[in-house]
Coordinates of C-alpha atoms and ligand atoms in Angstrom, one line a residue:
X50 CA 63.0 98.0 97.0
X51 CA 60.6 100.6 96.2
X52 CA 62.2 102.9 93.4
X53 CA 60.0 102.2 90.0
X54 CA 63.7 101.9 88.3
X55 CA 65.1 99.4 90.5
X56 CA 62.3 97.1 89.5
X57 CA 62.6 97.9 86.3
X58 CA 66.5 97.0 86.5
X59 CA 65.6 93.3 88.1
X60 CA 63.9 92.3 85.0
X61 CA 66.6 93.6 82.5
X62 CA 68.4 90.4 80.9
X63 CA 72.0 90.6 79.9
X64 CA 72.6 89.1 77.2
X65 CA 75.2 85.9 77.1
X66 CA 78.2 85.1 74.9
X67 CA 77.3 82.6 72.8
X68 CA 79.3 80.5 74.4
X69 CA 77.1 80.5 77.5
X70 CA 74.3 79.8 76.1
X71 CA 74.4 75.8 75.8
X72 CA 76.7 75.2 79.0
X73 CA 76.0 71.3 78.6
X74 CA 78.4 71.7 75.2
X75 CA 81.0 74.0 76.4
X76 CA 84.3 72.8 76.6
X77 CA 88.0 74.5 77.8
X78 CA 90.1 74.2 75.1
X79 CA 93.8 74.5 76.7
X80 CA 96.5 76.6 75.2
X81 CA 100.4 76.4 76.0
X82 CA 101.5 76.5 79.6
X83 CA 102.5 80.0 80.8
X84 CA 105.0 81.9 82.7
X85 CA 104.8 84.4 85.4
X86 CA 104.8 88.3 84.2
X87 CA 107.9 88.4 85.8
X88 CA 110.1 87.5 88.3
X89 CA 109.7 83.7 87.0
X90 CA 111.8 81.5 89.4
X91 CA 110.9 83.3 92.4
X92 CA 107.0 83.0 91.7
X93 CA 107.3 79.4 90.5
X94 CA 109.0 78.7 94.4
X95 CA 106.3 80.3 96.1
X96 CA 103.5 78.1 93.6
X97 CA 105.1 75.4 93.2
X98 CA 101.5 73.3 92.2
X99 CA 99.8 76.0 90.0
X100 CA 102.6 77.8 88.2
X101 CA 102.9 77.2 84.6
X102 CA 99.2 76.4 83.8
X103 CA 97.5 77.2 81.0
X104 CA 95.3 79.8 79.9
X105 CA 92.0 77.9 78.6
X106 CA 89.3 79.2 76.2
X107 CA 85.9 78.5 75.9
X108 CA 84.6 76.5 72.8
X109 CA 81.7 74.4 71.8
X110 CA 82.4 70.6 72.6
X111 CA 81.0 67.6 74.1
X112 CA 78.8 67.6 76.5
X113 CA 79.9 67.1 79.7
X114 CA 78.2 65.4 82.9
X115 CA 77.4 67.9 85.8
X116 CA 77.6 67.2 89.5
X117 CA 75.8 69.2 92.0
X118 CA 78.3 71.9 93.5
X119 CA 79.0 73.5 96.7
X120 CA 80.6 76.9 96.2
X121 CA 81.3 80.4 98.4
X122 CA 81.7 83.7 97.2
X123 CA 83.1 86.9 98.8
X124 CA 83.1 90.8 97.9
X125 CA 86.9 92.1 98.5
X126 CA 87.3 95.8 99.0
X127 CA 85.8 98.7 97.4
X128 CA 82.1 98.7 95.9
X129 CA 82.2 98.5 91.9
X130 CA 78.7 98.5 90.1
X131 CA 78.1 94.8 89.2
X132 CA 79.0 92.9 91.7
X133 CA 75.5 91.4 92.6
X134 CA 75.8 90.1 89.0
X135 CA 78.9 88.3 89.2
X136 CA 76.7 86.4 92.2
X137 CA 73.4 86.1 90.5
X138 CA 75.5 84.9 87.5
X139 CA 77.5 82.5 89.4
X140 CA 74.0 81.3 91.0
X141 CA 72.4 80.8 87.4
X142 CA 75.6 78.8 85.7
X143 CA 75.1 76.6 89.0
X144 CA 71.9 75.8 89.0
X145 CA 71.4 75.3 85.3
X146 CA 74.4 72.8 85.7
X147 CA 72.3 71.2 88.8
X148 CA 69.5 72.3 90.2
X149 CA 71.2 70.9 93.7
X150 CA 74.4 73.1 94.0
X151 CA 74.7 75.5 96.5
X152 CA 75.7 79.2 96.3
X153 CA 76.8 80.4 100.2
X154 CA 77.9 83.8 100.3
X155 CA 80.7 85.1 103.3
X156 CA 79.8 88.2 104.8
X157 CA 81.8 91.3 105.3
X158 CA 84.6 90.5 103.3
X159 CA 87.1 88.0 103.5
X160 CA 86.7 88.2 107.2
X161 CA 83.8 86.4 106.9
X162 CA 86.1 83.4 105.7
X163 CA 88.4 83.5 108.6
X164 CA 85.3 83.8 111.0
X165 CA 83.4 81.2 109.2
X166 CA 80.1 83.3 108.8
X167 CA 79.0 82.7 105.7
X168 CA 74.7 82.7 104.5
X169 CA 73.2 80.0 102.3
X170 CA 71.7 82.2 99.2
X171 CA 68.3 81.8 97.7
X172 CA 66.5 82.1 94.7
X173 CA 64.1 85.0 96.2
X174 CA 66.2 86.8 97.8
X175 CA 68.5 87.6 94.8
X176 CA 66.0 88.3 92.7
X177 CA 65.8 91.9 94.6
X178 CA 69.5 92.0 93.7
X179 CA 69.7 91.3 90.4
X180 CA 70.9 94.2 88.0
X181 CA 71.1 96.5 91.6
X182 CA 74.1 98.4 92.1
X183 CA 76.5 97.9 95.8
X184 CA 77.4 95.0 97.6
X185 CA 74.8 95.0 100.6
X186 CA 73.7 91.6 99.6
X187 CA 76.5 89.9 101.8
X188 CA 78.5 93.1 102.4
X189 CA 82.5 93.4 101.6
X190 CA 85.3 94.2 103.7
X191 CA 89.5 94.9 103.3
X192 CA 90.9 92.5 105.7
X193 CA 93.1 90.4 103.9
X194 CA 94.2 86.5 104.5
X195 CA 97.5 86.6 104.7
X196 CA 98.7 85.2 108.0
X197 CA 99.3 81.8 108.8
X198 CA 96.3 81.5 111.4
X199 CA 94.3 83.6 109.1
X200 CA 95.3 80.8 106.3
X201 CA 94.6 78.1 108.7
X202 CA 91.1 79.5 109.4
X203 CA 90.5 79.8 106.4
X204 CA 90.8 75.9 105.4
X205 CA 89.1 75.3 108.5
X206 CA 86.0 76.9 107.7
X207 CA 86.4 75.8 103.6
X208 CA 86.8 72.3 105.2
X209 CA 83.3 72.4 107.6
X210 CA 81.5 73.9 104.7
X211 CA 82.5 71.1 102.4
X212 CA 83.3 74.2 99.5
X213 CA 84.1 72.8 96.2
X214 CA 84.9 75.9 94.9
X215 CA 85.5 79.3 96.2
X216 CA 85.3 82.5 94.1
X217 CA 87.0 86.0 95.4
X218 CA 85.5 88.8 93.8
X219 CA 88.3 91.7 94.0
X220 CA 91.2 94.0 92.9
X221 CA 94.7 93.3 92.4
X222 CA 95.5 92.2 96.0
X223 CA 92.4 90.1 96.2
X224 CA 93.2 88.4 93.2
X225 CA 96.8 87.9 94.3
X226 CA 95.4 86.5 97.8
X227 CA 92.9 84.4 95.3
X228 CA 96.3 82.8 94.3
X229 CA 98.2 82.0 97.5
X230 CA 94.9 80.5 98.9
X231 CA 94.7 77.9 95.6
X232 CA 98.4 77.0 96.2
X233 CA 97.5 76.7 100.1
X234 CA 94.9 74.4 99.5
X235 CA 96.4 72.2 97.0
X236 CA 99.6 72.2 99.7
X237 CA 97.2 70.9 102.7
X238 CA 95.7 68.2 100.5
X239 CA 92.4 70.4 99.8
X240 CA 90.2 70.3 96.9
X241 CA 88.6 73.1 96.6
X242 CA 89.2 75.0 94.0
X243 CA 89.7 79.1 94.2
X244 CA 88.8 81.4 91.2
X245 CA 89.1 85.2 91.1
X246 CA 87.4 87.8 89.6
X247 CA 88.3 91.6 88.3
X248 CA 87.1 93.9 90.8
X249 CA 88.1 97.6 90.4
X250 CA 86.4 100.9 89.7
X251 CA 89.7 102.6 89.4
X252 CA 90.7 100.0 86.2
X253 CA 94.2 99.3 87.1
X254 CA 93.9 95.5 87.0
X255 CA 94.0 95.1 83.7
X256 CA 96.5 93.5 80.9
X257 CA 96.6 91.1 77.9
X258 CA 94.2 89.2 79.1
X259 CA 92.0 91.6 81.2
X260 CA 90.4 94.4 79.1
X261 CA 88.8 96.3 82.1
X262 CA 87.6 95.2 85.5
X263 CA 84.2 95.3 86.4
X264 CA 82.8 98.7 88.0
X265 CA 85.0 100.7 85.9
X266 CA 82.8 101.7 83.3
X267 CA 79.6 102.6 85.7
X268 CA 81.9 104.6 87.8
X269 CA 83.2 106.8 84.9
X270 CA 80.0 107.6 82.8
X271 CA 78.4 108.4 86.7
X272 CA 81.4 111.0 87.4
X273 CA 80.8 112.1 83.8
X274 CA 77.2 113.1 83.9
X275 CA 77.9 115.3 87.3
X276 CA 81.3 116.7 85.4
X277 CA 79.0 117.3 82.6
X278 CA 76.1 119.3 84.6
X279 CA 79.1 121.4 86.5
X280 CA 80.5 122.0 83.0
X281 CA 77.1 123.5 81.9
X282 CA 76.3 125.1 85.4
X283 CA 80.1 127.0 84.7
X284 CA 79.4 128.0 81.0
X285 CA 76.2 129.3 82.4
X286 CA 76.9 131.2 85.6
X287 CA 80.4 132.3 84.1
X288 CA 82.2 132.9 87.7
X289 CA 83.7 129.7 88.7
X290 CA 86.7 127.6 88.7
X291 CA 85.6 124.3 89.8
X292 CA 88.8 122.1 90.9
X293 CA 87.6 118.5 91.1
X294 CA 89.4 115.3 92.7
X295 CA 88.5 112.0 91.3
X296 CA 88.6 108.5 93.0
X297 CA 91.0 106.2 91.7
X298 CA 94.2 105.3 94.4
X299 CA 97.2 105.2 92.5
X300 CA 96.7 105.2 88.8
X301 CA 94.8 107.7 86.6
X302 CA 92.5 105.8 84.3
X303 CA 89.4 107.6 86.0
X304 CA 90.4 110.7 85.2
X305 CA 91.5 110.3 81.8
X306 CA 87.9 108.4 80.5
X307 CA 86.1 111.6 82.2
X308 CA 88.5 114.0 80.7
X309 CA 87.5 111.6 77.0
X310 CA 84.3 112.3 77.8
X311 CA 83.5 115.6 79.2
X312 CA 86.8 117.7 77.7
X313 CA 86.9 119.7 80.6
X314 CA 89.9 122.5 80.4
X315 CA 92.8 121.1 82.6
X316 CA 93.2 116.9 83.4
X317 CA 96.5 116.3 85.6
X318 CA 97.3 112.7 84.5
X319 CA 99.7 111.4 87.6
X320 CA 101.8 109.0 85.5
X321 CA 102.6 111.8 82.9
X322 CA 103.6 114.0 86.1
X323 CA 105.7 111.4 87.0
X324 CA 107.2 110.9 83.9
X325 CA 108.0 114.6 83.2
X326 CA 109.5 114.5 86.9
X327 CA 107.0 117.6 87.7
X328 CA 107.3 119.6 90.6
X329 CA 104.5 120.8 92.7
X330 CA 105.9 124.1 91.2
X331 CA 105.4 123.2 87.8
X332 CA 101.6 121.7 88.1
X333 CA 100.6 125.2 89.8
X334 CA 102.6 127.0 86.8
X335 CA 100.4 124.7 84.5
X336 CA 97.1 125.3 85.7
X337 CA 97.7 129.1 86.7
X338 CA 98.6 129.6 83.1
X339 CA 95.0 128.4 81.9
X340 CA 93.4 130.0 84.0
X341 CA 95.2 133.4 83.1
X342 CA 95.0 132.3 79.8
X343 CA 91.4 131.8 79.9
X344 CA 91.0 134.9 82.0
X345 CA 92.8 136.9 78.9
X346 CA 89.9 135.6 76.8
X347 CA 87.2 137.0 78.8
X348 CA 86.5 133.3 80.7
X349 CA 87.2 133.4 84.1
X350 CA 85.8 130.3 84.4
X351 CA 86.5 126.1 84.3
X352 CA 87.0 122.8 85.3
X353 CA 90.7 121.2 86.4
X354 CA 90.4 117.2 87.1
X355 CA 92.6 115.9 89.5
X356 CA 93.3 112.4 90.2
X357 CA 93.1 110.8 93.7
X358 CA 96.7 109.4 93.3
X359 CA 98.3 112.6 92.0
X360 CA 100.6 113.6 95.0
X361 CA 102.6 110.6 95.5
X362 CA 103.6 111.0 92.0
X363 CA 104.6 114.5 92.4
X364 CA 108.5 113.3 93.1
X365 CA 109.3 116.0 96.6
X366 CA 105.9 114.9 97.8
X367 CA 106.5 111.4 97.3
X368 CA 110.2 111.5 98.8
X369 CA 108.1 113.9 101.7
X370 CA 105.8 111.4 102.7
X371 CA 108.4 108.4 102.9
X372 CA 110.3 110.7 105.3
X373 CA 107.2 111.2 107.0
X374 CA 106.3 107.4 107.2
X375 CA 109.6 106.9 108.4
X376 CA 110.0 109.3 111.2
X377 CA 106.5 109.6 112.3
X378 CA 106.6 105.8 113.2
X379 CA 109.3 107.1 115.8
X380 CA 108.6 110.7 116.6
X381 CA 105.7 113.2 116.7
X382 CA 108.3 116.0 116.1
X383 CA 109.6 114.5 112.5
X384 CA 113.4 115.8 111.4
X385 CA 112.8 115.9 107.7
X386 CA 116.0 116.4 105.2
X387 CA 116.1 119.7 104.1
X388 CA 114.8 119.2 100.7
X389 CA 112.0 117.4 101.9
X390 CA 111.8 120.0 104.8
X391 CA 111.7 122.8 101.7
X392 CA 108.6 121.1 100.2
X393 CA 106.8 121.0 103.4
X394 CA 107.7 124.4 104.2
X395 CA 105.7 124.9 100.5
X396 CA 102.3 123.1 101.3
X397 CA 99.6 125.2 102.6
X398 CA 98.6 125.2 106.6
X399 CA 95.7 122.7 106.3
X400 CA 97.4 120.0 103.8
X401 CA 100.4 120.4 106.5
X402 CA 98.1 119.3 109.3
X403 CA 96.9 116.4 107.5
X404 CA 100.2 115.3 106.3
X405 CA 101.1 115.3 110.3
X406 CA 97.8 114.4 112.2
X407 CA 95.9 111.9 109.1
X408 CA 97.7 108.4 110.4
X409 CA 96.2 105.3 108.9
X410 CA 96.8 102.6 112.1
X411 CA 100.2 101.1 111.0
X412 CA 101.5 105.3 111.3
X413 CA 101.2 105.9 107.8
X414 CA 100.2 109.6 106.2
X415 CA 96.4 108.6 104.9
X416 CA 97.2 109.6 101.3
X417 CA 93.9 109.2 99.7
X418 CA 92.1 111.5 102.4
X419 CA 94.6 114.5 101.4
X420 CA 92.7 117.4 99.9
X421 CA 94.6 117.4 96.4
X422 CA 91.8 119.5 95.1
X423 CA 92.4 121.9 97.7
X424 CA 95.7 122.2 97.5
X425 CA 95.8 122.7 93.8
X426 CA 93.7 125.5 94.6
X427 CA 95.5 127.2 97.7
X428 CA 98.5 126.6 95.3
X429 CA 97.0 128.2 92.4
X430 CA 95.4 131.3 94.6
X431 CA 99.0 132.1 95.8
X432 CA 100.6 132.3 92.2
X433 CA 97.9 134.1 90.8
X434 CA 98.7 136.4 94.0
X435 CA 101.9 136.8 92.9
X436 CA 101.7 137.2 89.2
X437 CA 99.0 140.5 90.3
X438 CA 96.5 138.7 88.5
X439 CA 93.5 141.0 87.8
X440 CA 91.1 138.3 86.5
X441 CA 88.4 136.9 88.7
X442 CA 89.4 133.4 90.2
X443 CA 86.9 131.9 92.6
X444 CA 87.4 128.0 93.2
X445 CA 84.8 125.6 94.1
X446 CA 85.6 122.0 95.4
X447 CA 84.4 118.6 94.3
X448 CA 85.7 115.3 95.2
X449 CA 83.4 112.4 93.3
X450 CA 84.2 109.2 95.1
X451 CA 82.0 107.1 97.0
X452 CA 79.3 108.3 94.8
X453 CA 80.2 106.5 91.6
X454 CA 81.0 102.7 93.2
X455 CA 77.6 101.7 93.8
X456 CA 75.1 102.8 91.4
X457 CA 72.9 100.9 89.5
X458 CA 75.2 99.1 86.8
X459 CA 75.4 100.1 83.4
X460 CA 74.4 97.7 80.6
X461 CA 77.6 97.1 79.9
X462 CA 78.6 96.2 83.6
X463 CA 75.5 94.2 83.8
X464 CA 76.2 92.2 81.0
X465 CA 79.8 91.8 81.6
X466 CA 79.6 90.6 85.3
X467 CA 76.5 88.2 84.9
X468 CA 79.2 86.6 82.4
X469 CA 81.8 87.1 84.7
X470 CA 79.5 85.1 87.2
X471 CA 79.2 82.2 84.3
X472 CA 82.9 81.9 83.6
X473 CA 83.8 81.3 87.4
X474 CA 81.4 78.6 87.7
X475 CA 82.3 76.8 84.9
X476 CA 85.7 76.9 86.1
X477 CA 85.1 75.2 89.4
X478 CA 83.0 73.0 87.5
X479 CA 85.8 71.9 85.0
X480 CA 88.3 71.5 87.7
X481 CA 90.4 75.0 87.6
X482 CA 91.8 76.8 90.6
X483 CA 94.0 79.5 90.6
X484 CA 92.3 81.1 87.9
X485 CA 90.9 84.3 86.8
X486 CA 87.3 83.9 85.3
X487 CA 88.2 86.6 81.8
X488 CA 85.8 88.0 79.1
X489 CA 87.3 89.1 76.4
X490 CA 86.8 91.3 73.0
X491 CA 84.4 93.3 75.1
X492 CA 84.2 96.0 72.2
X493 CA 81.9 94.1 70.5
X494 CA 78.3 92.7 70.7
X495 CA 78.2 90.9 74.1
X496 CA 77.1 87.4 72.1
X497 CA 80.4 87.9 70.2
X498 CA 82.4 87.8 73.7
X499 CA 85.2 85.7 74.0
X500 CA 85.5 83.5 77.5
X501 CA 88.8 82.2 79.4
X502 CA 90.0 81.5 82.1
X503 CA 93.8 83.1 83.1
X504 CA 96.4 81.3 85.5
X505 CA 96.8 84.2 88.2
X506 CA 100.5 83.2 88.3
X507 CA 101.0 84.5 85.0
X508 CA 100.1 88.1 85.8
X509 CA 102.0 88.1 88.7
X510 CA 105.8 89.5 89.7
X511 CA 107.6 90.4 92.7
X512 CA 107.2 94.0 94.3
X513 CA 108.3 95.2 97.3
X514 CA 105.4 95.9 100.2
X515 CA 105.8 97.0 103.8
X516 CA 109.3 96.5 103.3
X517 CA 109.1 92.6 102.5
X518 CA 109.5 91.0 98.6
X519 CA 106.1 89.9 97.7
X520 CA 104.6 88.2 94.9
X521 CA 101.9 91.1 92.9
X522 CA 99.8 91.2 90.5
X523 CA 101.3 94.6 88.4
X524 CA 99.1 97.2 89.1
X525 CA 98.2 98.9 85.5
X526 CA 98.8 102.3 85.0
X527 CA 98.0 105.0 82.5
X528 CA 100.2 104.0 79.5
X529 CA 101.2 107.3 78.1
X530 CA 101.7 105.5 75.2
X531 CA 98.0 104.1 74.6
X532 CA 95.3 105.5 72.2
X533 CA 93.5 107.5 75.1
X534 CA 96.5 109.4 76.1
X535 CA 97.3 109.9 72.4
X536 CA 93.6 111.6 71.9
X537 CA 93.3 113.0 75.1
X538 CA 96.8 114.9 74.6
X539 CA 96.4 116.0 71.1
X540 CA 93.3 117.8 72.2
X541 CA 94.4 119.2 75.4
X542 CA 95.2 122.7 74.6
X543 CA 92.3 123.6 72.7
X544 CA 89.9 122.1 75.4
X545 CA 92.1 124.4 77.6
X546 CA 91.1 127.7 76.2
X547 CA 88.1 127.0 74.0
X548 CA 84.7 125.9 75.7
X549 CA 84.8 122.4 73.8
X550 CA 82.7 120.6 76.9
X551 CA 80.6 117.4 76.0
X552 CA 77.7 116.6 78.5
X553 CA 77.0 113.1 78.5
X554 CA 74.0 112.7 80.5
X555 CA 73.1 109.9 82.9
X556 CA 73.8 106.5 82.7
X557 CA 70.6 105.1 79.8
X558 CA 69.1 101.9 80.2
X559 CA 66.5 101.4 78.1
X560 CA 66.0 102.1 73.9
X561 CA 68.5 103.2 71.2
X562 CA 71.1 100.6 71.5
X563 CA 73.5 103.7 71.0
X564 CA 72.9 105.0 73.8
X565 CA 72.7 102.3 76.6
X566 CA 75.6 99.6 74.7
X567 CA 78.6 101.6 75.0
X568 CA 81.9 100.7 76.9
X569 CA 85.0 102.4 78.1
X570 CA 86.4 104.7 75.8
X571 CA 90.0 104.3 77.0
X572 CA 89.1 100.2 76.9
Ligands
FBP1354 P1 89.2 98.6 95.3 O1 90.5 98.7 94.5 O2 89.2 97.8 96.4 O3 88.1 98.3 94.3 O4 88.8 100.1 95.8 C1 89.2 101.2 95.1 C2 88.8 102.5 95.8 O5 87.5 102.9 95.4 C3 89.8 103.6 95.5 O6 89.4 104.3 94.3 C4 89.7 104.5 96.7 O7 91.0 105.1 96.9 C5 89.5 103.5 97.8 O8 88.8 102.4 97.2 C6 88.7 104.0 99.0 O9 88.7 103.0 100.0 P2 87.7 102.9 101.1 O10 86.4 102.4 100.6 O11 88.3 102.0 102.1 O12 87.5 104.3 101.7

């Protein structure tokens, strides 16, 4: 790696709990055994040997004898910034326990489990990795091991590599999986022992006992800095409406730390949409009003966030693409009901297309590749038609993305994964599975951090997927109850017509501990 700043990154030390620091005298203290989110009898069937464990906590003990580990790790779905920590974290708790453990890592993804291709990893070659953004040290993939030859594979190859311990670094669904393959293994007689950990830029696996998973924070203050630099760019050149789609699947968390952060003029929040039951009718009403309202004021100009997630909480679009799922599994030519034939009938040409053509390979409409931004626009062009607006209203594009999930992690990401890392080996090393490595009280100074380890069964209920009952962890969406809603809605209508934009910069990693400590604002 050549870039002066990527070096400079590799020799940046997070700094540990406290609790990490002496590992020879840490102890899990157990607390009561726990229940499932929900759903309890039907979960405590389908994990039958790991329901009801406890959660455990972290405290200064006895010291306790260390054996020399043999452990695998794999990257689960989308790129978040600290990922190479959780591993050179993971690598570091192992080795200072025993200099003879092993760290393998399984390439590509949970497929590499199944296909048993898996690398031995070295001191030398993560030191290039260490504080670097991405997941190109072993790669990630989607596939997921559900299946009964997939399962069987799996313990095949866990079995030939002799694993003690196996950690699964991913989202909601990973960590789920991270579950069912702990109750697998225990069920064929197994031993090794399977620990997840919280994977997510969009920071919708998160609860009681997760405050934010890790990539969340790096991805936001990245989006932030380029929402920032458009906001200035606006209030400069005085002309444009810029109408920008932000990653995040389903929930809106992403959207509402940038819209904390940057105040730009309109932030759809999909859950509130939901809530409200609004139409796509009403959202154009809602932004076409600030916009006229801003025009009035001599400002034809601004920035509207829109989450990734927003149209299947719009309730016709939602009911729209079920019918669509539906009949486009039998038909090219769908026969729609009429209301949902009404709201199609409503969409602009080009969102129409995609609706029809976008198919993911089970026949499904590809949701998150739908222009949102663009039709927001389109939508927002025609009213403003209509009304005989005389304003000026030229839109420009954005969708930020990809560009946010693998940069070079924040402090606070660094420092949160290389615990992260710590936690799951100690874990494996104490004799857990089915666990979720946690850091906790994350507000504060990172040697004040609080360590734990969370049954997954506990944050788990039943949910309904392809059509089949399935056992979930609850995906967390924007409470519209929580302090960030609270602020971000009590401020709303005056970052709507005044210019009250904030420009936070990029991400800072070195001096004023003011600058480069900070965490999520809606943590
Ligand atoms: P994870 O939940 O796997 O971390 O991924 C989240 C995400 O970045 C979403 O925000 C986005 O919708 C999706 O991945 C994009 O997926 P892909 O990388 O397959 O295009």
């Amino acid at each position: 790696m050549k870039n002066s700043l990527c070096e400079a990154r590799q020799s940046f030390l997070p700094k540990l709990p406290d609790c990490l620091k002496n590992l020879s005298k840490l102890i899990f203290e157990k607390g009561p055994s726990t229940t499932s989110h929900a759903d309890s009898s039907e979960i405590e069937k389908l994990f039958p040997r790991l329901y009801g464990q406890p959660i455990v906590e972290a405290k200064n003990g006895d010291h306790l004898a260390f054996r020399p580990l043999r452990v695998g790790v794999v990257l689960s779905g989308g790129q978040a910034a600290g990922g190479h920590n959780v591993i050179t974290g993971l690598f570091d708790a192992l080795k200072s326990m025993d200099h003879d453990s092993e760290l393998h890592g399984f390439l590509n993804g949970p497929s590499g489990i199944i296909d048993h291709k898996a690398v031995l990893l070295k001191a030398e070659k993560l030191e290039s990795y260490r504080n670097q953004g991405g997941f190109d040290l072993i790669g990630a993939g989607r596939t997921k091991i559900e299946t009964d030859e997939q399962l069987q594979k799996s313990l095949k190859t866990i079995k030939a590599m002799e694993l003690d311990g196996l950690v699964i670094i991913g989202g909601d669904d990973s960590n789920t999986n991270a579950a069912v393959l702990a109750e697998y293994f225990k069920t064929e007689g197994c031993d090794t022992q399977v620990i997840g950990v919280p994977k997510t830029i969009d920071g919708d696996l998160k609860n009681e006992h997760i405050e934010v998973s890790f990539g969340f924070d790096t991805a936001t203050k990245t989006y932030s800095e380029a929402l920032g630099n458009i906001a200035r760019d606006c209030l400069s050149a005085k002309k444009y409406t810029h109408f920008v789609k932000l990653m995040g699947r389903s929930a809106s968390h992403i959207a509402l730390e940038c819209a904390l952060k940057v105040h730009p003029n309109v932030t759809l929040i999909s859950e509130e949409v939901l809530e409200k039951q609004m139409t796509l009718a009403d959202i154009t009403t809602y932004v076409a009003d600030t916009v006229q309202k801003r025009s009035e004021l001599g400002k034809d100009y601004g920035i509207i966030l829109i989450p990734e997630g927003l149209i299947e909480f719009i309730p016709e679009v939602k009911q729209l693409i079920s019918e669509l799922n539906e009949q486009l599994a039998k038909s090219d030519t769908p026969a729609l009901s009429p209301a949902s034939q009404q709201a199609f009938n409503n969409l602009p040409e080009n969102i129409q297309k995609q609706l029809l053509l976008d198919r993911d390979p089970h026949g499904n409409v590809q949701v998150s590749h739908i222009n949102t931004e663009s039709l927001v626009a389109e939508m927002v062009k025609k009213e403003l038609k209509e009304r005989k607006f005389e304003g000026r209203f030229s839109p420009v594009l954005h969708f930020f993305g990809y560009e946010g999930r693998a940069g070079l992690p924040s402090n606070f990401d660094a420092t949160y994964t290389y615990a992260l890392g710590h936690v799951a080996a100690l874990l494996i090393n104490h004799g857990y599975s089915g666990y979720m490595a946690a850091v906790q009280n994350l507000k504060a100074p990172s040697e004040e951090w609080v360590v734990k380890g969370i049954p997954i069964t506990s944050m788990l209920n039943m949910e309904v997927r392809k059509g089949k009952k399935k056992p979930v962890i609850k995906k967390a969406l924007v409470e519209l109850d929580s302090a960030g809603f609270k602020t971000f809605k009590s401020n709303r209508e005056a970052w709507a017509e005044g210019d009250h934009y904030e420009y936070p910069g990029p991400i800072q990693f070195f001096g004023d501990s003011s600058l480069t400590d900070t965490h999520p604002l809606t943590m």
